[in-house]
XYZ file of C-alpha atoms in Angstrom:
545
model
C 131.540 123.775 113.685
C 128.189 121.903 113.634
C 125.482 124.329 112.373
C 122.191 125.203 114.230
C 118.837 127.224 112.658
C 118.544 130.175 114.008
C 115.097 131.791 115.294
C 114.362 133.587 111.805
C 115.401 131.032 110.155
C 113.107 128.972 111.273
C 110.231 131.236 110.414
C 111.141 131.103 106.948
C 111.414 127.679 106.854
C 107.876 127.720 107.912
C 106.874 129.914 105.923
C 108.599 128.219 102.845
C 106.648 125.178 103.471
C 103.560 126.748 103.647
C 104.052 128.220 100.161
C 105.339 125.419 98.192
C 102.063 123.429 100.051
C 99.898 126.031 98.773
C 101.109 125.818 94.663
C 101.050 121.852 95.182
C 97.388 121.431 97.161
C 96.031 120.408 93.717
C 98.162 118.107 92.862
C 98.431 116.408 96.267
C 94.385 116.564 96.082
C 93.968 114.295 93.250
C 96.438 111.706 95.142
C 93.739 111.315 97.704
C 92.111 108.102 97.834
C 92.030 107.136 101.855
C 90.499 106.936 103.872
C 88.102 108.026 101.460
C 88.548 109.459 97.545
C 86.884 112.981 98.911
C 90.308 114.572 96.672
C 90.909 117.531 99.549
C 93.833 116.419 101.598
C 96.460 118.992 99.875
C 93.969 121.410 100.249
C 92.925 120.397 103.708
C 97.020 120.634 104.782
C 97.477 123.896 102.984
C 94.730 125.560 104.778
C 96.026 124.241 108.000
C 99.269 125.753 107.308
C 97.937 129.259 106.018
C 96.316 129.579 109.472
C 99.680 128.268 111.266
C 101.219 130.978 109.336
C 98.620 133.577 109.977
C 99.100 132.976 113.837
C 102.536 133.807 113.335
C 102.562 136.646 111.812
C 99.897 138.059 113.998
C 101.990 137.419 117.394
C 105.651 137.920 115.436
C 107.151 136.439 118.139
C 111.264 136.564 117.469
C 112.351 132.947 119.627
C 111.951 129.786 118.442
C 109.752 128.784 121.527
C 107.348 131.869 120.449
C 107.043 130.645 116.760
C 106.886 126.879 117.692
C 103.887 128.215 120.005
C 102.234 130.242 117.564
C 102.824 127.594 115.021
C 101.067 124.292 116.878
C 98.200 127.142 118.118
C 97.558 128.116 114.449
C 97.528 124.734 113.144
C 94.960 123.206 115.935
C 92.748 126.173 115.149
C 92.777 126.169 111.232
C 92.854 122.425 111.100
C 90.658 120.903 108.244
C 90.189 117.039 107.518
C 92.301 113.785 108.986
C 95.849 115.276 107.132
C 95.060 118.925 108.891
C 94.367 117.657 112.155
C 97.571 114.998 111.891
C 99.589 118.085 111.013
C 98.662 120.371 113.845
C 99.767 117.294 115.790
C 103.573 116.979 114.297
C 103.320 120.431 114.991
C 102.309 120.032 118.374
C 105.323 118.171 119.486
C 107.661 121.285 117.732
C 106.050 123.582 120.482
C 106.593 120.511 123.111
C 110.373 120.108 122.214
C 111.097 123.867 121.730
C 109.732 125.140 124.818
C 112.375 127.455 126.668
C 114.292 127.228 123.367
C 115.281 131.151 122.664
C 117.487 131.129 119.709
C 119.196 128.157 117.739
C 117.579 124.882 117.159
C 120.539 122.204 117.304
C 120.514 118.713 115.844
C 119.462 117.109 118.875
C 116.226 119.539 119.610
C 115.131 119.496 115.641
C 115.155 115.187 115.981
C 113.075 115.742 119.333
C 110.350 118.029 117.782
C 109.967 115.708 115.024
C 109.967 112.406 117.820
C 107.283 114.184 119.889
C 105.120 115.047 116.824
C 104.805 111.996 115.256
C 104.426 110.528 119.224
C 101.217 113.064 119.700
C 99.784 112.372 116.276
C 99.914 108.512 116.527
C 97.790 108.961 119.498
C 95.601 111.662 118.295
C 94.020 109.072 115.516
C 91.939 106.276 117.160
C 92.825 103.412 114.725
C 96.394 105.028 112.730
C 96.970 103.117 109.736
C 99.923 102.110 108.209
C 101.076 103.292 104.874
C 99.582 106.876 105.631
C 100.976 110.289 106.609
C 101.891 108.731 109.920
C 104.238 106.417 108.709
C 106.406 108.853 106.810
C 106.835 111.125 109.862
C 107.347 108.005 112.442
C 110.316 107.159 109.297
C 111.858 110.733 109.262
C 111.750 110.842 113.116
C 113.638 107.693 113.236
C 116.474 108.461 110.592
C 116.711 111.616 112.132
C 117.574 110.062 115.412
C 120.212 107.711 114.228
C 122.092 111.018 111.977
C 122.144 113.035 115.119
C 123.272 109.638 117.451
C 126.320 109.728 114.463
C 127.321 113.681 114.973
C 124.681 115.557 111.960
C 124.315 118.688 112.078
C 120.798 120.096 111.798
C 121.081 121.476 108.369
C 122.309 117.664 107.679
C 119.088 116.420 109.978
C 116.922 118.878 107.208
C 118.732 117.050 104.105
C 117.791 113.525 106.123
C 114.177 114.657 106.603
C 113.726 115.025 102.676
C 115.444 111.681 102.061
C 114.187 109.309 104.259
C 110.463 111.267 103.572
C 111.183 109.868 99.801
C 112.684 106.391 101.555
C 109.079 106.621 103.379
C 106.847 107.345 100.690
C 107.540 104.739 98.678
C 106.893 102.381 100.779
C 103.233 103.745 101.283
C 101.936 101.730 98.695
C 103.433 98.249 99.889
C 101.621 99.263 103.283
C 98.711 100.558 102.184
C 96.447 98.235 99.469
C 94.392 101.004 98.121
C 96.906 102.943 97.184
C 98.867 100.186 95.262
C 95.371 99.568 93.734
C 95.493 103.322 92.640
C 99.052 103.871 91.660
C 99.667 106.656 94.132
C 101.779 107.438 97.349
C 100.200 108.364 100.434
C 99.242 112.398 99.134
C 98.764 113.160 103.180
C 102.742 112.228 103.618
C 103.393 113.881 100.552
C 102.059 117.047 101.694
C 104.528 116.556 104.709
C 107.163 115.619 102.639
C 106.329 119.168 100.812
C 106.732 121.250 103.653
C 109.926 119.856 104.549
C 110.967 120.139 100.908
C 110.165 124.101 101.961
C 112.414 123.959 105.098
C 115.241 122.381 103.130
C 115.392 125.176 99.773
C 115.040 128.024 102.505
C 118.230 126.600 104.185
C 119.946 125.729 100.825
C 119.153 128.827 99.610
C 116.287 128.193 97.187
C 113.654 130.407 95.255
C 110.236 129.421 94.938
C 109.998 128.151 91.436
C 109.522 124.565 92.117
C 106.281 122.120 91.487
C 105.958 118.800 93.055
C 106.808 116.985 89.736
C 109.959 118.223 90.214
C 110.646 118.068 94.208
C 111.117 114.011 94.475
C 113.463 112.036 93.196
C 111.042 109.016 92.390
C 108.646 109.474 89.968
C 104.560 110.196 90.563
C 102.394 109.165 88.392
C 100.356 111.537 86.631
C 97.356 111.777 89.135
C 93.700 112.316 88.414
C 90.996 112.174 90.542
C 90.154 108.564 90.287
C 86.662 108.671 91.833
C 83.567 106.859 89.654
C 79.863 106.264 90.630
C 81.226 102.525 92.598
C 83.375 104.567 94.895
C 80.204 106.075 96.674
C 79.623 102.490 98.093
C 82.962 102.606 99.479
C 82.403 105.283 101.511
C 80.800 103.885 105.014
C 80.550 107.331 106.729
C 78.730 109.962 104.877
C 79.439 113.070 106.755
C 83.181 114.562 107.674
C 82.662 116.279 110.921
C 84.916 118.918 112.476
C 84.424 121.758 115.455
C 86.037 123.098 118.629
C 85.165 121.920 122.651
C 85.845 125.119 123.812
C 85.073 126.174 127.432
C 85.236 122.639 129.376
C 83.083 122.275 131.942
C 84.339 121.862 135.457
C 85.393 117.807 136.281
C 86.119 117.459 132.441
C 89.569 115.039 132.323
C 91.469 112.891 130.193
C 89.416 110.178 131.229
C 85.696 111.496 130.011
C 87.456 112.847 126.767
C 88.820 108.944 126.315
C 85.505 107.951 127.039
C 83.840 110.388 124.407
C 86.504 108.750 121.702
C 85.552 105.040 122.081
C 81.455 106.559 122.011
C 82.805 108.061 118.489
C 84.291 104.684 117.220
C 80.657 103.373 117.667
C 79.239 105.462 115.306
C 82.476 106.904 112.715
C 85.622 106.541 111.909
C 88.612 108.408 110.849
C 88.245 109.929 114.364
C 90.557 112.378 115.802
C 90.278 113.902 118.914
C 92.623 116.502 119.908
C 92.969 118.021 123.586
C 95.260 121.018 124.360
C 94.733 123.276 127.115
C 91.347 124.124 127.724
C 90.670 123.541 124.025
C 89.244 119.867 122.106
C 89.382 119.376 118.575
C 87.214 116.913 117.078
C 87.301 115.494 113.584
C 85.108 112.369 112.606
C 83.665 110.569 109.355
C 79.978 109.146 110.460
C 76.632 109.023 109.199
C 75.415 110.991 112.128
C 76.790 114.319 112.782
C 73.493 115.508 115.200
C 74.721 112.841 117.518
C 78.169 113.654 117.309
C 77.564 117.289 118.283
C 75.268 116.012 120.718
C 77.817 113.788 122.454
C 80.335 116.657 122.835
C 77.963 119.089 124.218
C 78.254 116.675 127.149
C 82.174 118.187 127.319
C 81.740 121.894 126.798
C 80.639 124.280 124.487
C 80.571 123.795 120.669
C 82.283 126.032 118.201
C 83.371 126.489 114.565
C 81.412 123.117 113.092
C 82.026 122.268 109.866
C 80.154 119.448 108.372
C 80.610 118.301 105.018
C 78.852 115.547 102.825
C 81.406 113.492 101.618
C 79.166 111.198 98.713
C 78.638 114.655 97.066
C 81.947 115.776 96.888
C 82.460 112.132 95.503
C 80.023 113.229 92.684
C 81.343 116.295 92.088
C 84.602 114.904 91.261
C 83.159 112.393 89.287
C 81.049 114.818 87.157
C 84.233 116.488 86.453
C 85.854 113.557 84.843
C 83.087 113.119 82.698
C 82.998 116.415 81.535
C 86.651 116.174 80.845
C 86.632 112.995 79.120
C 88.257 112.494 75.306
C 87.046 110.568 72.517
C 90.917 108.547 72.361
C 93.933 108.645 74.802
C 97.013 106.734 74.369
C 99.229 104.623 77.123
C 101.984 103.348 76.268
C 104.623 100.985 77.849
C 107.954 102.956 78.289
C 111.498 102.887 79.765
C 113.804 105.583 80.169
C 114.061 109.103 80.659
C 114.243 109.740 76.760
C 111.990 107.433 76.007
C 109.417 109.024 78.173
C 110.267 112.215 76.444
C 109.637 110.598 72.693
C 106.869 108.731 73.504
C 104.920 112.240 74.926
C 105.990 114.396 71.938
C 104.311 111.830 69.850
C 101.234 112.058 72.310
C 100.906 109.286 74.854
C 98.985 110.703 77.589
C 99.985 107.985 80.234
C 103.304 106.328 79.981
C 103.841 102.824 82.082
C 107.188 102.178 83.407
C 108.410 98.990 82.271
C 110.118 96.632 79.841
C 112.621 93.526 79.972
C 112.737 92.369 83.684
C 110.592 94.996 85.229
C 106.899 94.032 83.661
C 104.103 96.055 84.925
C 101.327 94.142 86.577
C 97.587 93.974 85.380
C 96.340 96.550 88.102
C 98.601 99.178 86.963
C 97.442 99.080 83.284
C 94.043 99.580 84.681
C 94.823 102.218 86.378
C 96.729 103.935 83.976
C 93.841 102.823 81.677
C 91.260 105.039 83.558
C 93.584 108.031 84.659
C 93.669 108.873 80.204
C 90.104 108.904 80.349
C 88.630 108.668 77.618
C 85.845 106.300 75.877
C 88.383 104.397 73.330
C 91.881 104.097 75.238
C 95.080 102.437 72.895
C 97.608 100.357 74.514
C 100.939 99.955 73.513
C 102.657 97.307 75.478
C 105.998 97.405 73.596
C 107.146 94.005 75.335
C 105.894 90.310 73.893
C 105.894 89.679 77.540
C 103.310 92.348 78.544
C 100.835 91.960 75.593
C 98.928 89.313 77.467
C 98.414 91.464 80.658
C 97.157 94.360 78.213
C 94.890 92.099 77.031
C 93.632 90.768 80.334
C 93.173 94.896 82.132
C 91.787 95.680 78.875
C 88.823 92.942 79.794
C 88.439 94.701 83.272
C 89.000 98.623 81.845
C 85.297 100.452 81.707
C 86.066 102.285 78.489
C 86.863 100.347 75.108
C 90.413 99.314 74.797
C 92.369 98.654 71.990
C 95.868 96.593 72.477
C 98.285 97.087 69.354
C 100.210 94.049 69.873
C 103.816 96.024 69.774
C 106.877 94.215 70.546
C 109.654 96.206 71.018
C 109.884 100.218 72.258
C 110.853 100.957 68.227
C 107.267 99.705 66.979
C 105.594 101.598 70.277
C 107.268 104.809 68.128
C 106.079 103.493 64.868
C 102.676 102.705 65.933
C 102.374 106.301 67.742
C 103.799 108.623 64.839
C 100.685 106.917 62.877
C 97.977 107.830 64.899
C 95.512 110.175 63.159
C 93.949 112.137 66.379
C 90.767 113.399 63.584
C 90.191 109.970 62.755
C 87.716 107.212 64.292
C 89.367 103.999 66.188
C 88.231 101.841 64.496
C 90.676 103.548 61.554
C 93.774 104.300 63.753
C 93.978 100.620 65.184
C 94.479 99.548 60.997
C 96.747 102.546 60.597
C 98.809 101.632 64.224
C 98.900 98.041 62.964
C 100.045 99.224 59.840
C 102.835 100.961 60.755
C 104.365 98.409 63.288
C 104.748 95.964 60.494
C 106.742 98.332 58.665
C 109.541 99.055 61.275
C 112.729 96.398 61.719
C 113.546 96.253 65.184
C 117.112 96.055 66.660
C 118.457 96.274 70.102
C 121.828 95.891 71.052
C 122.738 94.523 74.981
C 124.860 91.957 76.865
C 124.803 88.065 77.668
C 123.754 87.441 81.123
C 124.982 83.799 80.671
C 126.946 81.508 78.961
C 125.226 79.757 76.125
C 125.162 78.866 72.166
C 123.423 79.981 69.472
C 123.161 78.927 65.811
C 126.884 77.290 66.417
C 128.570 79.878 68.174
C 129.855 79.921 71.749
C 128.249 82.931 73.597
C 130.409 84.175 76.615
C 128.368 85.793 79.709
C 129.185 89.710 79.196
C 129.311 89.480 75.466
C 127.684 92.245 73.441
C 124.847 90.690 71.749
C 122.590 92.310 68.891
C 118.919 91.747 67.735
C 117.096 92.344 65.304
C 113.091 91.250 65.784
C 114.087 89.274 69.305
C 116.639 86.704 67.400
C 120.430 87.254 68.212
C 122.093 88.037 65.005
C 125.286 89.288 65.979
C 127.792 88.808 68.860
C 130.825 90.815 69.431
C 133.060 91.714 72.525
C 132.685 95.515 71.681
C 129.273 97.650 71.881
C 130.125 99.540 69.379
C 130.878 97.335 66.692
C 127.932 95.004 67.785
C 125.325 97.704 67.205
C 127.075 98.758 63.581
C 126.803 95.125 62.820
C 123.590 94.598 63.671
C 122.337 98.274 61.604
C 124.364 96.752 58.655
C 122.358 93.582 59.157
C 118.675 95.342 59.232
C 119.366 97.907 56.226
C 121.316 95.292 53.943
C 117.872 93.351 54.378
C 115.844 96.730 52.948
C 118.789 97.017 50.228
C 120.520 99.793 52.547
C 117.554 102.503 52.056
C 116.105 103.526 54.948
C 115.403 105.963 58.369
C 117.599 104.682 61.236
C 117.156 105.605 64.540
C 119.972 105.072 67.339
C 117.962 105.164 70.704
C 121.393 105.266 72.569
C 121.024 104.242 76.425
C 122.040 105.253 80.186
C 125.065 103.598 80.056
C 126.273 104.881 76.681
C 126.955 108.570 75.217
C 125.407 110.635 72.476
C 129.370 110.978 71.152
C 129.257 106.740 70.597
C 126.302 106.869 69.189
C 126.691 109.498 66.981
C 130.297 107.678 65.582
C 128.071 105.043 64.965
C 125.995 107.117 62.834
C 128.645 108.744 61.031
C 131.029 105.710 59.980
C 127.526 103.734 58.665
C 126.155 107.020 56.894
C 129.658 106.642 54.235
C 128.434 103.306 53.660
C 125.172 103.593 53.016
C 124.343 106.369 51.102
C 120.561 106.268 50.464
C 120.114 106.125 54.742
C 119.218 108.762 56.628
C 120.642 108.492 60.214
C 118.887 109.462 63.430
C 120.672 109.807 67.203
C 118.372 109.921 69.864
C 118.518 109.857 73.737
C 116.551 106.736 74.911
C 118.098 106.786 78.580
C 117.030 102.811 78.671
C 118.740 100.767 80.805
C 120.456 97.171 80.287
C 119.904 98.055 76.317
C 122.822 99.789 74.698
C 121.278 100.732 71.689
C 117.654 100.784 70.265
C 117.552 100.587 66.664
C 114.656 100.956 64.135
C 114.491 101.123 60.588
C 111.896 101.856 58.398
């Protein structure tokens, strides 16, 4: 029996959404950096949905058709800013597709609502961009389509909204240059993506505990508002504009509301204009806002403006990251899960992901540079191969950078356990520096080719261990590679020593911890550490010091 949401339902799911939106809008706010870094599009989508709500509840309607209603009326009406405006839109095709519908909402219906939404809102923006908000619901509409063409269900079509939302989102960046530049998905699609995270606990049977760090299954990067005193030059359009047309004149059509759009694009941009019923929304960026108001008085009566000056908002936000700058941050390169976890107990405040194969590029240290904000920011590439692009950001980065040249992950932990947060930089670069030259590195992973070293034949697949970046061991066996290798390190500090095991993703605290045991007989004056690294392609981390 394929399943179908019922009419309450429904209004749950609603108002779900509305309440996870609400404890994210902060978060999604300091993702906002287009069309301009005004930081208010969670916000902007959260009070669209409170009013979408409000309608509801004030009319209680009990079909779907009456909430759908309700819903798309609510959301024109409290629609604030580009993302609010684009919502009531998606919206706007839910009351199109549900219309007559009394009870249950089937597969085929739910993948129509969301069709017709994303349809209306495409139009509803005079220039839509790629990479924004409107992407991720054209995406969801269209995997939608194809589950329901291959017999889903519409709790299945929910489950599909969330996923190919995710599928969507990452992809913003790719589309969208300024939001590569800034490290960030599109916040207006993930404020979509957050709602529908709402419908989908409501139907799984969900409490609302959750925070957006912990809805997606790829990872955000820490956001900050990103906004400085250069941004004000990016914005063109000073003034975000927003009212009602309410009470058309007679002879008003489609065609003198068209014409009143491409009169907008003269003077603004991010224009939408909204017409439903007997009712226009308007929403524009422009320098002018008299002779926008002036322009629709030629359509009908004006009500509810709102007109806000964007440049000071800019300042606003960038007063606030002054006043919450440090004297130091850290960032530091990592890779896996815990990694992460080590690497912010010891006090990195921004963690890059990347490492062997997967180096991060000279824009995203930047950026990563200015979200610790601070006046003296430390770098710890922990790669030979990324030291030179931490040097190069650190030449673009505003604040004073200081690259400790670590090699490996194990002198990224060696170098952060020395930092002094009471002492000047000047004194925590010697004492970083210090401490990396103190720690042996080891790492312990696999041949991706056949080769030689030193004499012997190396077989693609063989287990391969070592120590400072020159293979010292080879084996067949991971196990035995990585006690060779710690046997190797500590024989060269006469077998005292700390060792750490940083065991990876595709080995178990159980192996590791053998590991530990069988070398902690042998050597005597060690102490032995097992630790989760979650890395991948690296068995086994190893430090001693």
């Amino acid at each position: 029996m394929k399943r179908t949401i019922d009419a309450a339902s429904f209004k749950e799911m609603l108002f779900m959404g509305a309440a996870l939106l609400e404890k994210n809008k902060q978060t999604i706010d300091a993702m906002n950096v287009f069309p301009v870094p005004d930081g208010d599009t969670g916000t902007n989508m959260s009070m669209t949905m409170q009013r979408a709500v409000a309608e509801i509840k004030q009319q209680n309607p009990d079909t779907v058709e009456g909430i759908a209603s309700a819903l798309s009326m609510g959301a024109l009406k409290g629609a604030r800013g580009n993302s609010g405006v684009i919502l009531s839109q998606i919206f706007r095709g839910y009351a199109k597709a549900f219309k007559g519908v009394k009870t249950d909402i089937d597969a085929k219906l739910l993948s129509s609502a969301l069709s017709v939404g994303t349809e209306a809102a495409y139009k509803a923006v005079m220039k839509p961009r790629e990479g924004t908000m409107l992407t991720v619901s054209r995406m969801i509409s269209e995997s939608v389509e194809k589950a329901v063409a291959n017999g889903m269900d519409a709790y299945g079509c929910v489950d599909r909204m969330f996923e190919s939302g995710e599928a969507a989102l990452r992809k913003t960046p790719e589309l969208l240059p300024v939001l590569k530049e800034a490290g960030v998905v599109d916040s207006g699609g993930v404020g979509l993506l957050t709602i529908y995270r709402g419908f989908k606990m409501v139907l799984d049977g969900e409490e609302l505990d959750e925070n957006i760090d912990d809805l997606f299954n790829f990872e955000l990067t820490e956001t900050k508002p990103e906004q400085h005193e250069n941004d004000l030059e990016n914005i063109t359009y000073g003034y975000c504009t927003e009212f009602f047309v309410i009470h058309l004149y007679e002879g008003v059509d489609a065609h003198q509301v068209e014409a009143f759009r491409e009169k907008l694009q003269k003077i603004g941009d991010s224009i939408v204009v909204v017409n439903d019923e007997d009712i226009i929304k308007v929403h524009v960026h422009s320098n002018n806002p008299g002779k926008v108001i002036q322009l629709a008085l030629n359509l009908g009566e004006i009500d509810k403006i709102k007109i806000e000056n964007m440049r000071e908002q800019n300042r606003e936000l960038t007063a606030k990251l002054k006043e919450n700058e440090k004297e130091t941050a850290i960032v530091a390169v990592s890779v896996g899960k815990g990694i992460d976890e080590v690497f912010t107990s010891l006090g990195a405040d921004q963690l890059i992901s990347g490492g062997q194969s997967m180096n991060p590029s000279i824009d995203l240290i930047v950026q990563c540079i200015k979200k610790a904000n601070a006046r003296n920011v430390f770098v710890l590439p922990n790669n030979s191969n990324i030291i030179m692009a931490a040097q190069q950001a650190a030449e673009i980065a505003e604040c004073n950078v200081i690259i400790i040249p670590t090699k490996t992950i194990v002198q990224g932990v060696s170098a952060l356990m020395a930092f002094d947060p009471e002492a000047d930089a000047d004194t925590n670069k010697d004492l970083m520096t210090e401490a990396i030259g103190s720690v042996t590195s080891g790492s312990v992973t696999y041949a991706v080719r056949n080769t030689t070293f030193e004499g012997n034949v190396i077989a693609v697949n063989d287990i391969i261990g070592m120590k400072d970046g020159k293979i010292r061991t080879v084996n067949k066996e991971i196990s035995a590679a990585a006690a060779e290798l710690t046997r190797i390190m500590l024989d060269e500090r006469d077998g005292d020593g700390v060792v750490t095991l940083y065991y990876g993703e595709s080995v178990t605290e159980e192996d590791a911890a053998a590991i530990a045991d069988i070398l902690s007989k042998e050597y005597k004056n060690a102490e032995f550490i097992v630790q989760f690294g979650g890395q991948p392609l690296y068995y086994y981390y190893i430090s001693v010091e």
